[in-house]
Coordinates of C-alpha atoms and ligand atoms in Angstrom, one line a residue:
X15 CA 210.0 100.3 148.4
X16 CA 211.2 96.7 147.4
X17 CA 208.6 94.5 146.8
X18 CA 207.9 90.6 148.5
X19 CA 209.1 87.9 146.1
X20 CA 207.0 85.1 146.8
X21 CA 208.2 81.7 145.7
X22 CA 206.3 78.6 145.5
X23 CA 207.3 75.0 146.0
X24 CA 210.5 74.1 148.0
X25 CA 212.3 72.2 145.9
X26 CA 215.2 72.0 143.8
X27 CA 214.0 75.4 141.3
X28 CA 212.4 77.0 143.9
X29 CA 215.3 77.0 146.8
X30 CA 217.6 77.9 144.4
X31 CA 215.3 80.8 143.5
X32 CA 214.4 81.5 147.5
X33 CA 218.5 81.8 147.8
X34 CA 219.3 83.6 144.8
X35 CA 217.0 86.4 145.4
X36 CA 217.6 86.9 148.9
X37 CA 221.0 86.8 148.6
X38 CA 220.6 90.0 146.5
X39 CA 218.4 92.0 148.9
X40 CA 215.2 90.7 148.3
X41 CA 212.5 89.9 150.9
X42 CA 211.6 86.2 150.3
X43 CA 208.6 84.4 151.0
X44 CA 208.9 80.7 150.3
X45 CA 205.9 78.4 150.6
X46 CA 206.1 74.9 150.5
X47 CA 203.3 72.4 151.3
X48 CA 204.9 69.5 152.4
X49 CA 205.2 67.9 155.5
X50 CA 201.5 69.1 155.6
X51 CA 200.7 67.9 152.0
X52 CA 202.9 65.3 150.7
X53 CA 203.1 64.5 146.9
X54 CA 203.2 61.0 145.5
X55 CA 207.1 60.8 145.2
X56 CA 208.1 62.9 148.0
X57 CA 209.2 60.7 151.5
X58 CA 210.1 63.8 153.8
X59 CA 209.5 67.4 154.8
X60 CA 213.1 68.6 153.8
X61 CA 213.1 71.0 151.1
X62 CA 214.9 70.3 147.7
X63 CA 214.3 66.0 148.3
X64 CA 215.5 64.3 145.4
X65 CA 212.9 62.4 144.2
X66 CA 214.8 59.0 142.5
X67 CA 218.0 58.9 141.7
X68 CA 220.5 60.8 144.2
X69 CA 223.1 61.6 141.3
X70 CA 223.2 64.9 140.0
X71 CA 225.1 64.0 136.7
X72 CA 228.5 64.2 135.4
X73 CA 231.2 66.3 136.6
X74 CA 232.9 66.6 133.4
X75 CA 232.6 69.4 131.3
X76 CA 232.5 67.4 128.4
X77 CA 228.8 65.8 129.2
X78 CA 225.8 68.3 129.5
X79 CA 225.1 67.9 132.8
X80 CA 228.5 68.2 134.2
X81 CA 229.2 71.6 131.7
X82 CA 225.9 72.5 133.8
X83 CA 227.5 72.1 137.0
X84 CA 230.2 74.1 135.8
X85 CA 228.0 77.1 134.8
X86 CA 225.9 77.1 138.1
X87 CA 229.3 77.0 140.3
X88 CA 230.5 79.9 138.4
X89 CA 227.1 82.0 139.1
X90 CA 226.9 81.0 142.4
X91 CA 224.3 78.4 142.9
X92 CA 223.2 76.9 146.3
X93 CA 222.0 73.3 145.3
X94 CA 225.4 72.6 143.6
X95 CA 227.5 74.3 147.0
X96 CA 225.6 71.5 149.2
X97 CA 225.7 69.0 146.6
X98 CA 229.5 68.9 146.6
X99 CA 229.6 69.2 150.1
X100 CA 227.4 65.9 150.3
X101 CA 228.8 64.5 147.4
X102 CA 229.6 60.6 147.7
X103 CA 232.7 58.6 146.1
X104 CA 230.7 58.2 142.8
X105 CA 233.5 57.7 139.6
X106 CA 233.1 60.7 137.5
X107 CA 229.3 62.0 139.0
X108 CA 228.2 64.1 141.3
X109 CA 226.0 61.7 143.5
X110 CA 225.4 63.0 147.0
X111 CA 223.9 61.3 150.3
X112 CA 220.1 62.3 149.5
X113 CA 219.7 62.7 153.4
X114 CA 222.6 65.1 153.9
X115 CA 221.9 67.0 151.0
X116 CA 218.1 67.9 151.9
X117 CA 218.9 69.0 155.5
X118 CA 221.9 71.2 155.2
X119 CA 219.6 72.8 151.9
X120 CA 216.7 73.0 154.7
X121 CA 219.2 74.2 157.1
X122 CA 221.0 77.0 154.9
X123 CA 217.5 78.3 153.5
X124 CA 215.9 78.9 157.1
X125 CA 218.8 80.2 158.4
X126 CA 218.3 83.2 155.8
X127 CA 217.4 86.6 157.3
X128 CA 215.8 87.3 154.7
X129 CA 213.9 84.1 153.8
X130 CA 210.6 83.1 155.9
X131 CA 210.2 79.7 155.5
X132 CA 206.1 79.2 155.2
X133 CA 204.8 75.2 155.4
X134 CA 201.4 75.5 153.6
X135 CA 199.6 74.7 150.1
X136 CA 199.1 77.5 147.7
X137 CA 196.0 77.4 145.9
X138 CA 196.1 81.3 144.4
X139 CA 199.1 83.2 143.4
X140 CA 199.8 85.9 145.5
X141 CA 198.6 89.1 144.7
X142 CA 201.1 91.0 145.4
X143 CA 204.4 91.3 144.3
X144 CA 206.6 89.3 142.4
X145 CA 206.5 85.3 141.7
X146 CA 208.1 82.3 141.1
X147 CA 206.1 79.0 140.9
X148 CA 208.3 76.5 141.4
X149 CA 206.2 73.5 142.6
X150 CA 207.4 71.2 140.3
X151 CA 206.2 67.9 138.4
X152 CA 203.6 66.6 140.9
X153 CA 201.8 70.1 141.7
X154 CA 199.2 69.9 143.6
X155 CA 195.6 69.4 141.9
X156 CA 194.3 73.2 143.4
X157 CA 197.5 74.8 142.3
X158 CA 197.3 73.1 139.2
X159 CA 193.8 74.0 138.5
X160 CA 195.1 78.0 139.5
X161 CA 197.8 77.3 136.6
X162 CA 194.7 76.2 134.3
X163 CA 192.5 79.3 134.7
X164 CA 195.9 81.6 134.2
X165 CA 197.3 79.9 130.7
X166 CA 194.7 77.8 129.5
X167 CA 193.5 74.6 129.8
X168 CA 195.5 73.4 126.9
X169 CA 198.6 74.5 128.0
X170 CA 199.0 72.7 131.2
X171 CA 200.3 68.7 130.9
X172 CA 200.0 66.6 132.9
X173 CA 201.7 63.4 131.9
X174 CA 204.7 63.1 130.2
X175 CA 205.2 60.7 127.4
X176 CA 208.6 61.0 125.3
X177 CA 209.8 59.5 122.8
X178 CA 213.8 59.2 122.4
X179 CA 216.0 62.0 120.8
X180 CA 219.0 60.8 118.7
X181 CA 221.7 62.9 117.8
X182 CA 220.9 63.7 113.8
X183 CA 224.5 63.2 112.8
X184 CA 224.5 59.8 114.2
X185 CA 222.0 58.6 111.8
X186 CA 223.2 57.0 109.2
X187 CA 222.4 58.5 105.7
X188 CA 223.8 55.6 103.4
X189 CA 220.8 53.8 104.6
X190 CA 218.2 56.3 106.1
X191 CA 216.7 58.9 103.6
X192 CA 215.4 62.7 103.5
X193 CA 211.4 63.1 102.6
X194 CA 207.9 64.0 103.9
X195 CA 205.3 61.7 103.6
X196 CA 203.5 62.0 100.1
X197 CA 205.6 64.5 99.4
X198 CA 203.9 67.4 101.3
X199 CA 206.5 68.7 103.7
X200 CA 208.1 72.3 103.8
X201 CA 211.2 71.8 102.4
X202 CA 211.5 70.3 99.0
X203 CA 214.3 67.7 100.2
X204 CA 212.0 66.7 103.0
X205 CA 211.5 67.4 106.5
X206 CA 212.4 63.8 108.1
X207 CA 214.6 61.0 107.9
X208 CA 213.3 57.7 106.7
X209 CA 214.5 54.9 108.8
X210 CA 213.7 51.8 105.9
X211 CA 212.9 48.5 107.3
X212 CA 212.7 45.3 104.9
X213 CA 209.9 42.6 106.5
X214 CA 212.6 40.3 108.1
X215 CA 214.5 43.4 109.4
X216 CA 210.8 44.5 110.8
X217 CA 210.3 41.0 112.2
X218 CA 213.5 41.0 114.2
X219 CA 212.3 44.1 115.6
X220 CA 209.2 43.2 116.8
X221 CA 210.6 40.8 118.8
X222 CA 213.6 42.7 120.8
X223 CA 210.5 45.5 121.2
X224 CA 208.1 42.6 122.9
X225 CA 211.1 40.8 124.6
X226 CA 212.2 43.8 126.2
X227 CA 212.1 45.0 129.7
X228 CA 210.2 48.0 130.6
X229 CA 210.4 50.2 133.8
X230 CA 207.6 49.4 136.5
X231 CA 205.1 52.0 137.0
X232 CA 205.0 54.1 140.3
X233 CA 201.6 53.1 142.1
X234 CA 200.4 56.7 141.5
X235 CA 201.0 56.2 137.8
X236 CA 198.9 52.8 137.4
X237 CA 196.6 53.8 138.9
X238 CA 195.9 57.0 137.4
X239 CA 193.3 56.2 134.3
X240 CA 194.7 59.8 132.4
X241 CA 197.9 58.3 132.6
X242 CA 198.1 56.4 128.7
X243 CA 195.1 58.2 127.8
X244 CA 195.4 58.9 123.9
X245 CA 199.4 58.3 123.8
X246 CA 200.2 54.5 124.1
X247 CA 203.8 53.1 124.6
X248 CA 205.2 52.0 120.8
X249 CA 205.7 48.6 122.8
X250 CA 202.1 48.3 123.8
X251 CA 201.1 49.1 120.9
X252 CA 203.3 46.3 119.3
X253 CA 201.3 44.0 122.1
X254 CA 198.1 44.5 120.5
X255 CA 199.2 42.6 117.4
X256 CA 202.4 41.9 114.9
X257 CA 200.9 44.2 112.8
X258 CA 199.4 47.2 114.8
X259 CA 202.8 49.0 114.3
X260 CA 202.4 49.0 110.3
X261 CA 199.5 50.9 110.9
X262 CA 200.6 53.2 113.6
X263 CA 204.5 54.7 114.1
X264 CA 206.2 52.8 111.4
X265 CA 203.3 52.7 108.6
X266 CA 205.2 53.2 105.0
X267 CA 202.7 54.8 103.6
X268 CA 202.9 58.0 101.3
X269 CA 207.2 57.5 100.9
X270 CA 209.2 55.6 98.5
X271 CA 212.9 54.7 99.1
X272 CA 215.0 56.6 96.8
X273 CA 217.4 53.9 96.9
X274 CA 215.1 51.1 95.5
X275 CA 212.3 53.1 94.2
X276 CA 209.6 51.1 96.1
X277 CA 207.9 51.9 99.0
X278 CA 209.9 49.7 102.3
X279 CA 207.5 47.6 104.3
X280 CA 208.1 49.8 107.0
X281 CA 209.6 53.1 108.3
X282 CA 210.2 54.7 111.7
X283 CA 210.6 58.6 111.0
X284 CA 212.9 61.2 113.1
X285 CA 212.0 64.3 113.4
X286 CA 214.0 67.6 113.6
X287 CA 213.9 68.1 117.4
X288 CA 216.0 71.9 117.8
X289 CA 216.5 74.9 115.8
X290 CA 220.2 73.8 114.3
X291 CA 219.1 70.6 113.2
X292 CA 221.5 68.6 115.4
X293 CA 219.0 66.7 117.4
X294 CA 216.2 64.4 116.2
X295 CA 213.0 62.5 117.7
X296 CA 211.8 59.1 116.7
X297 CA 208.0 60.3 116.1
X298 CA 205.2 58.0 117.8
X299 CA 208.4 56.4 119.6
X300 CA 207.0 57.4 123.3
X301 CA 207.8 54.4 125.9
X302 CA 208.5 52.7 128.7
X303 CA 211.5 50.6 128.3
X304 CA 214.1 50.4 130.5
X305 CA 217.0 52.8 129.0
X306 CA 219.6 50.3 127.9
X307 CA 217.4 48.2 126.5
X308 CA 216.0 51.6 124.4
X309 CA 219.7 51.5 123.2
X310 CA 219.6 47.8 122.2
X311 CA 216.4 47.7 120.6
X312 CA 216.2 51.1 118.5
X313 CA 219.9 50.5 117.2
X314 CA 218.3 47.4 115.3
X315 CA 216.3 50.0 113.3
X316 CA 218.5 50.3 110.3
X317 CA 220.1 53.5 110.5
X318 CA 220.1 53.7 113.7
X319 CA 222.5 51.2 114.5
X320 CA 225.4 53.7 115.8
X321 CA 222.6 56.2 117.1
X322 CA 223.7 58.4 119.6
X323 CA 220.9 59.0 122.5
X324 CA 220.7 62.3 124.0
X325 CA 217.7 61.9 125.9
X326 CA 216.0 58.1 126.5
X327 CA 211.5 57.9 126.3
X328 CA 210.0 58.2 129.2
X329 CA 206.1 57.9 130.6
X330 CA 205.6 59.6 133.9
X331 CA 203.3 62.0 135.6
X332 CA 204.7 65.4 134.7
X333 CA 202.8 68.5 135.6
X334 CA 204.4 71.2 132.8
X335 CA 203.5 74.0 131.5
X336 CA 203.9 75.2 127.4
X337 CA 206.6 76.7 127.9
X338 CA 207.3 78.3 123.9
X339 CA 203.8 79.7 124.4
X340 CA 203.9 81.0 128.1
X341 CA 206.9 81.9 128.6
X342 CA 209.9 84.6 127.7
X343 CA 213.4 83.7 128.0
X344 CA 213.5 85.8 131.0
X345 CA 211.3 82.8 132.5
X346 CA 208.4 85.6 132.5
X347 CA 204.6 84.6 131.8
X348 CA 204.4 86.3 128.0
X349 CA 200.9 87.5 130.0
X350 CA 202.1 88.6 133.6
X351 CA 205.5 90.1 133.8
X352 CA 205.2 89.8 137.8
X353 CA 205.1 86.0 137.5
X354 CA 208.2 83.6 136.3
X355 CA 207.8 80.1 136.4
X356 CA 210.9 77.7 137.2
X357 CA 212.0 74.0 137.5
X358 CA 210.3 71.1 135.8
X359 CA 206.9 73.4 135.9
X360 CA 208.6 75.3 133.0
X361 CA 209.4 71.7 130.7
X362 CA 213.0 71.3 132.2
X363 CA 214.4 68.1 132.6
X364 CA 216.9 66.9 135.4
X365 CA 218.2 67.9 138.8
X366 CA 220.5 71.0 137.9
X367 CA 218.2 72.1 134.8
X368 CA 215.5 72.7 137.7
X369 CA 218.2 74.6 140.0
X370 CA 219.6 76.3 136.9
X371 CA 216.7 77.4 135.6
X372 CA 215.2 78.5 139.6
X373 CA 219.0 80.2 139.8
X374 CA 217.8 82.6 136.9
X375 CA 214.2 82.9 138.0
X376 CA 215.8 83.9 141.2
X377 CA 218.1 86.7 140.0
X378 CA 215.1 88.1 138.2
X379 CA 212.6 88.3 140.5
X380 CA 215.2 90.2 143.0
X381 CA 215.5 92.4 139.9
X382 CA 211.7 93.0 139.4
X383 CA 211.0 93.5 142.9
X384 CA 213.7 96.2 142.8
X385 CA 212.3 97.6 139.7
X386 CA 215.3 96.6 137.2
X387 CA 215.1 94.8 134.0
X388 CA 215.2 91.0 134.0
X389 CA 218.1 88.9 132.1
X390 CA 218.9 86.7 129.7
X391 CA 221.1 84.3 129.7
X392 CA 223.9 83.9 126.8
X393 CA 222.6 80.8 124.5
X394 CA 226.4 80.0 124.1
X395 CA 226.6 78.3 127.5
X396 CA 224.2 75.3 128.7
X397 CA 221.7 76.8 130.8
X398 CA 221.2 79.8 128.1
X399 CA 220.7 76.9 125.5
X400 CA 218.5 75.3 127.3
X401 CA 215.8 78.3 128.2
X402 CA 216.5 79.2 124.9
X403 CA 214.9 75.8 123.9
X404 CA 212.1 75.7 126.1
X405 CA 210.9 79.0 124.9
X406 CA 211.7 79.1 121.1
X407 CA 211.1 75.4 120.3
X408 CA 207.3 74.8 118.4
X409 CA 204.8 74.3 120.6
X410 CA 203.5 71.5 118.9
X411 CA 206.3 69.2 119.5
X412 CA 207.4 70.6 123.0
X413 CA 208.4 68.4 125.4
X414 CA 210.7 68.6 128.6
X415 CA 214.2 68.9 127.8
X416 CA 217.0 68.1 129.5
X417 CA 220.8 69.7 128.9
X418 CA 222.9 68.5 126.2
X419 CA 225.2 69.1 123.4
X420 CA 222.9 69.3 120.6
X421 CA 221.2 72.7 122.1
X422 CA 224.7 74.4 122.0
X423 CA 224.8 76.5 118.4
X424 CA 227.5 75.3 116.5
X425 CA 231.3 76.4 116.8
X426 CA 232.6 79.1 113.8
X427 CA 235.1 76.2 113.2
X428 CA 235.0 72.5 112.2
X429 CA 236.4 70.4 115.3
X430 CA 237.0 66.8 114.3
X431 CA 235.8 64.5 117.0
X432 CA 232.7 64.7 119.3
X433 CA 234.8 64.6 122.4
X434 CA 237.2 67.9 121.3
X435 CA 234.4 69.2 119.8
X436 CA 232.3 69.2 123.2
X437 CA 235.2 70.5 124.8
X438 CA 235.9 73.1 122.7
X439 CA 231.7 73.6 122.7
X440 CA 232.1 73.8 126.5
X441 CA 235.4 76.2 126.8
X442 CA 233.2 78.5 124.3
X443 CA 230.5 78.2 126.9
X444 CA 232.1 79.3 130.4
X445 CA 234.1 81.7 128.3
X446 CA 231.1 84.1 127.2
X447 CA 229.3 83.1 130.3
X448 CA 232.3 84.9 132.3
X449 CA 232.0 88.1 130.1
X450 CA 228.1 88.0 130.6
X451 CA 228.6 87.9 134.8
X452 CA 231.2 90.5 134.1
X453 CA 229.0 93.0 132.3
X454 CA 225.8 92.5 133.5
X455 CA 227.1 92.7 137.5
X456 CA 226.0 89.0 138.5
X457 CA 229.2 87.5 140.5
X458 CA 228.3 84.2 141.8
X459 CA 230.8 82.2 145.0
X460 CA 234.1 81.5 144.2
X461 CA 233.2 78.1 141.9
X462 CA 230.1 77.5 143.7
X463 CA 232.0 76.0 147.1
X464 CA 230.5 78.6 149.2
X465 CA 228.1 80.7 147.6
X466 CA 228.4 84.4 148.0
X467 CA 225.5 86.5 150.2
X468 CA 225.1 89.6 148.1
X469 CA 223.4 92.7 150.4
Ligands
FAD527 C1 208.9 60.3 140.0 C2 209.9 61.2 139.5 C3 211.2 60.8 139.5 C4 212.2 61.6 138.9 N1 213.5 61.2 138.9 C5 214.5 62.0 138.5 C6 215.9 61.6 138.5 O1 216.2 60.5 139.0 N2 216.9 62.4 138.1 C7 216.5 63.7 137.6 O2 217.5 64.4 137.2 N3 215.3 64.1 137.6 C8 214.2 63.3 138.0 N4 212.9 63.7 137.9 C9 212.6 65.0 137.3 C10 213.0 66.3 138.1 O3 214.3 66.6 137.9 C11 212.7 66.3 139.6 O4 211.3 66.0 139.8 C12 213.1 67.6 140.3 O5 212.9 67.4 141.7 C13 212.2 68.7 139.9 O6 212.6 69.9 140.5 P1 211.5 71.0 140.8 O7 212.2 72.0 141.7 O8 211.0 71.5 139.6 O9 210.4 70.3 141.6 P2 210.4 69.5 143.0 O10 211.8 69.2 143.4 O11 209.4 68.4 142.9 O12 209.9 70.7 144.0 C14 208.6 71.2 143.9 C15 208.1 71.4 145.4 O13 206.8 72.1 145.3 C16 206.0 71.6 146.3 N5 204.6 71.9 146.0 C17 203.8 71.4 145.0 N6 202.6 72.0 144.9 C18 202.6 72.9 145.9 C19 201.7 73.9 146.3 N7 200.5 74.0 145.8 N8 202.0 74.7 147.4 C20 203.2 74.6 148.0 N9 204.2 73.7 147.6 C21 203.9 72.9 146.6 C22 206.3 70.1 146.4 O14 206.0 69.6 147.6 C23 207.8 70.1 146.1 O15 208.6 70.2 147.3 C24 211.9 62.9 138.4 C25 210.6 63.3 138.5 C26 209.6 62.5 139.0 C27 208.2 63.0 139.0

């Protein structure tokens, strides 16, 4: 006898999830605590709210959210079915009325015969069956302290404090140079790149940092003491005094400028951020600037000046797990195969990460509950690349990612251009994500317009 997949948290992971594995047979329980409960972002009781911006991302292939879009269409996902369908006049994105959105999601998941729709907090995983916990970013403090007890207390977070990540071959190495401080890294050519700053160049800094604007703090953010506890912005750090910064994320000590042969008066360091090397993260470069303004000020770092931003820094309460310790690429718990966690719980970034991610949760729950091996998703196409990330990256750097290029391993051939090659990246990537539904049975809707009820 099939067994009950219970999924918690109604939004964008976990009705993607609900839908995914009903729509293949399973028995669904979906709990969501809200209009009950609310959480500090949340306005409404419809399920899968969109918490800020009502734009789901590109819907070009070419840009890693829109490639994203293309992959859930293919395997059938709910969220991006009702997102076209509420989609507003919005250039090349997919932005939808928020309103519209949330109540026809609402509307298609009750309307399930085999979802039951329960309003209420969870406190305890179930103990029966299988589970997805879904209940995103602001979890609520019980279920959060359930999470603790079950991984660890050191491998829950709770805020969220990124620094930027820079495409690596948009640094540029006529000015920026390979080495580990005092010489002590892994590899013998160095493990970062050395950003060198001259004292003028560092002065000019300084001031765009302390002149910019930063993003205002949600009420439940300020007010929350944790919330800078131990991991300042690198602009409020520069507030505490022209100096502060030599002795904190861009200190020169322990590295000498091959170029000159003299230690610079300052550095900002970038470290290797994925597996291939592509991407990059300015280290101790968390912060709270608005995310132009992160564009104007770090391009006056020299070496930086044609930079290419993949993902901007960001400080907001962000319940996630540690994801390349907890979990398989499967979306598993390493410790509890019956459990899978999904959405922004699991370190993903972004709207259609969460559904993607709640879309593969989904399929293998229905699959565990019917006693079948879970999946894997191809790393050649976005949403494989980016569970791949989440679970292989080093724990000690992890941080929510979000999907883009860099994750993608590299084509066999040299493409000339980053716009042909991220084509060619993403023909590469609905190509062997085709052949994957093909062999492994999963058909999704016919591009996602009305997604297909498998019995
Ligand atoms: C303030 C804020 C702004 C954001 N803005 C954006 C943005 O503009 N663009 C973007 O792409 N991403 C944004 N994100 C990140 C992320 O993409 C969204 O938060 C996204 O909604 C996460 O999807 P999810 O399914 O993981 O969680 P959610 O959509 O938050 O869904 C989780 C659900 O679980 C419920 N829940 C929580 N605890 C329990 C419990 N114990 N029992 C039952 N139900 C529970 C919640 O009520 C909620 O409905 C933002 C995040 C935050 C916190």
């Amino acid at each position: 006898m099939e067994r009950t997949v219970h999924i918690i948290g109604g939004g964008l992971a976990g009705c993607e999830a609900a839908w995914q594995a009903a729509s293949r047979g399973a028995a669904v329980t979906l709990y969501e605590m809200r209009p009950e409960r609310m959480t500090p972002a949340h306005h409404t009781g419809w399920l899968a709210e969109l918490v800020c911006s009502n734009s789901l991302g590109s819907n070009l292939t070419d840009r890693g959210s829109g490639l994203l879009q293309a992959e859930l269409a293919r395997l059938g996902s709910l969220i991006v079915a009702v997102a076209r369908e509420a989609r507003l006049p919005a250039g090349g994105a997919l932005a939808v009325d928020r309103e519209t959105f949330a109540r026809r999601v609402t509307e298609r998941i009750t309307a399930h015969p085999r979802i039951t729709l329960v309003r209420r907090e969870v406190v305890a995983l179930p103990a029966d069956g299988v589970t997805v916990v879904a209940s995103g970013p602001l979890t609520s403090d019980a279920l959060a302290a359930e999470l603790v007890r079950l991984t660890g207390a050191d491998r829950l977070f709770f805020f969220d404090a990124m620094a930027p990540i820079v495409e690596a071959g948009s640094v540029d190495m006529g000015i920026a140079f390979r080495a580990s401080r005092y010489a002590r890294g892994e590899r013998e050519e160095g493990d970062y790149l050395n950003c060198p700053l001259t004292a003028a160049e560092y002065e000019r800094f300084l001031d765009a940092l302390l002149g910019a604007e930063t993003i205002a703090l949600r009420g439940f953010e300020r007010d929350d003491p944790r919330f800078f506890e131990g991991c300042l912005p690198v602009e409020a750090l520069a507030r505490r005094g022209r100096r502060t910064l030599l002795f904190g994320p861009l200190r020169p000590v322990g590295l000498t400028d091959p170029r000159t042969g003299q230690r610079p008066f300052a550095v900002v360091q970038l470290r290797q951020d994925n597996l291939a090397g592509t991407l990059c993260s300015l280290v101790g470069f968390q912060t709270n600037l608005r995310w132009p303004e992160q564009e104007r000020v770090f391009r006056l770092i020299p070496g930086l000046g044609r930079a290419e931003f993949v993902r901007h820094g960001q400080m907001h309460r962000n319940t996630f797990l540690s994801a390349p310790t907890l979990l398989r690429p499967t979306l598993q718990l390493r410790s509890s195969q019956n459990v899978l966690v999904a959405g922004q719980l699991a370190g993903i970034e972004g709207y259609l990460g969460n559904a993607g991610s709640g879309l593969l949760a989904g399929i293998n729950a229905s699959r565990l509950a019917a006693g079948e091996a879970p999946l894997e998703l191809p790393c050649e196409c976005m949403l494989g690349a980016l569970i791949r990330y989440i679970t292989h990256v080093a724990p000690v750097a992890f941080q929510p990612m979000k999907a883009n290029f860099g994750l993608l391993p590299p084509l066999g051939e040299a493409v000339r251009g980053k716009r042909l090659r991220f084509q060619a990246l993403a023909a590469r990537a609905l190509r062997v994500l085709d052949a994957w539904c093909e062999r492994v049975g999963v058909a999704g809707g016919r591009d996602g317009s009305s997604p297909a009820v498998h019995s």
